[in-house]
């Protein structure tokens, strides 16, 4: 939530950029983190120049183009996902302190802001906005003028020690035009290293156009960047060093590459995402070898229970993982929404493996669940797409997806990559624990390696799905049914339609229908049904076919996603989308794809922004 960028260059060297160009480019790349408003502050001629505007970044850019600010070499920029105070010009960041000489931007929630604000009002400060951030700006300003005696880093340090909650804060001051000071607690922040210029970003995409060298920060650290120096200290004032890393993807990977939208591009990148997730997972003898996990195999062998914690689409990937891991490893697997997990006193001990799944690696609910699990003595393993992000850093073990940057707010390629990675984990555990013969594991792996070309086949034959989406653009409600691994696919199909097309959509376990939801069915109600393979447990296929008949008998218009050659469903479907054959447990990697294409095409038909759906943000860094 909220994208943050900071920049400092030296006036002495040629080749550096204007702060405004760097900030706006960084915000363009970070806009997926929040797009309720955008704002920048630069320092030039001993003054803060702040501009902010409600709505998408384009509104701010138009305003700056109409009335350019004085060129500057230092600045901060913000794109907002509103928490405290609506998405208005006034509530947009930056917020000012120290009589307008200090500008502050913020990602997170300052939980004690009301008490702070009351104290600051008593001290003579007045507030313009409804935000929690403005309290932080005024507080830093007070310390700057008082106890910190004009030292911006010290003013930040004193202020953050008064704050409760989660925050990344960036500050610039008119008197200190050579630096940006930032602090981080439970919200993301990385430093980008340049030559005679340095950068800050919520993630590396904030500066990927300018450098691929970066530094990770730990929790509760303050960083001061000047053009030539990066100095880090803890909130206690003790100097610290950050961990340097190289970003292994370039700016082109975060561009649309000829597609109209990031979402279309990412849907089409799925064959490669699955392929890359599988890459390098076996040794010369064909055995799974997960060196990257950085956990003692003996510990994994002793696991008595797995608990998967995740949110949204990642949680649906966890549901698929449950079916596969329990089947292959005979270990009980529970799947829980991360924000529910730690408040219900779950039964965890040192033989529990808590597996978090997260594209961003920054989802606050999931991070808090991981921390809770660690406190309870569990081993933690992160399945994650974002190298160096907080969740894998704080986990005992990590399995990276290697799916490349996912920019569209609605997750697509990460979902397929998460499912693939959890299959790899399941097979690895089965191998370690001797639950499957090596031939059986090799057989599943061979079928997994066939998935990319099968996904490509679906993508190459998607016209009928897009036509249907256009026809159904005015549908007020769509239901999705599935059983077994088709159930989480149904949930994911419904989520995609809700978040992209703003249509009421619900996913149900097909067997649950008769226990209530079937009352929703009336003449013409569209129902998507994810049909299991007729080659799997035969009774399951037959039961889903019966469910199709039950809803049709009540007037539903049934659209099925079924395995190629499954003629039994055709006669009961208004329309069938066939996917290539694979093992029943692997079917989600194929059956999900038509549902993604459908939701994307339907939202585009309605003229909606599929990359940045309303009210959402890519990385949910508040609880
Ligand atoms: O970054 P994460 O995978 O932890 O994000 C979890 C959810 O916020 C995310 O999957 C969300 O549900 C997406 N908007 C789904 O498309």
Coordinates of N, CA, C and O in Angstrom, one line a residue, residues 148 153 178 198 229 246 301 308 339 427 484-485 517 520 528-529 621:
X148 N 16.6 18.0 18.5 CA 17.5 17.5 17.5 C 18.4 18.7 16.9 O 19.4 18.4 16.2
X153 N 18.3 13.7 10.6 CA 18.3 12.3 11.0 C 17.9 12.1 12.4 O 17.1 11.2 12.8
X178 N 20.7 18.5 0.7 CA 21.6 17.4 0.2 C 21.2 16.0 0.6 O 22.0 15.1 0.5
X198 N 21.8 8.7 -5.2 CA 21.2 7.5 -4.5 C 19.7 7.6 -4.5 O 19.1 8.7 -4.7
X229 N 26.7 9.1 -0.2 CA 26.7 8.3 1.0 C 25.4 7.7 1.4 O 24.4 8.4 1.2
X246 N 22.0 -7.4 -5.9 CA 21.9 -7.0 -7.3 C 20.5 -7.5 -7.8 O 20.1 -8.6 -7.5
X301 N 12.0 -33.4 7.5 CA 11.6 -34.8 7.6 C 10.7 -35.0 8.9 O 9.8 -35.8 8.9
X308 N -0.6 -23.6 6.2 CA -0.3 -22.6 5.1 C -1.0 -21.3 5.5 O -2.2 -21.3 5.8
X339 N -4.7 -13.3 8.3 CA -5.2 -12.4 9.3 C -6.1 -13.0 10.3 O -6.5 -12.4 11.3
X427 N 6.4 -32.5 -3.4 CA 7.2 -33.7 -4.0 C 8.5 -33.9 -3.2 O 8.9 -35.0 -3.0
X484 N -12.9 -30.5 -5.1 CA -11.5 -30.9 -4.9 C -10.6 -29.8 -5.4 O -10.9 -28.6 -5.0
X485 N -9.5 -30.0 -6.2 CA -8.7 -28.9 -6.6 C -9.4 -27.8 -7.5 O -8.9 -26.7 -7.7
X517 N -26.7 -22.3 -1.3 CA -26.5 -21.4 -2.4 C -27.4 -21.6 -3.6 O -27.6 -20.7 -4.4
X520 N -29.9 -19.2 -5.0 CA -29.6 -18.1 -5.8 C -29.9 -18.3 -7.3 O -30.0 -17.3 -8.0
X528 N -20.3 -20.8 -13.9 CA -19.1 -21.5 -14.4 C -18.9 -22.7 -13.5 O -18.9 -22.7 -12.3
X529 N -18.6 -23.8 -14.2 CA -18.3 -25.0 -13.4 C -16.9 -25.6 -13.9 O -16.6 -25.8 -15.1
X621 N 0.3 -3.6 2.7 CA 1.2 -3.5 3.8 C 0.6 -2.9 5.1 O 1.3 -2.4 5.9

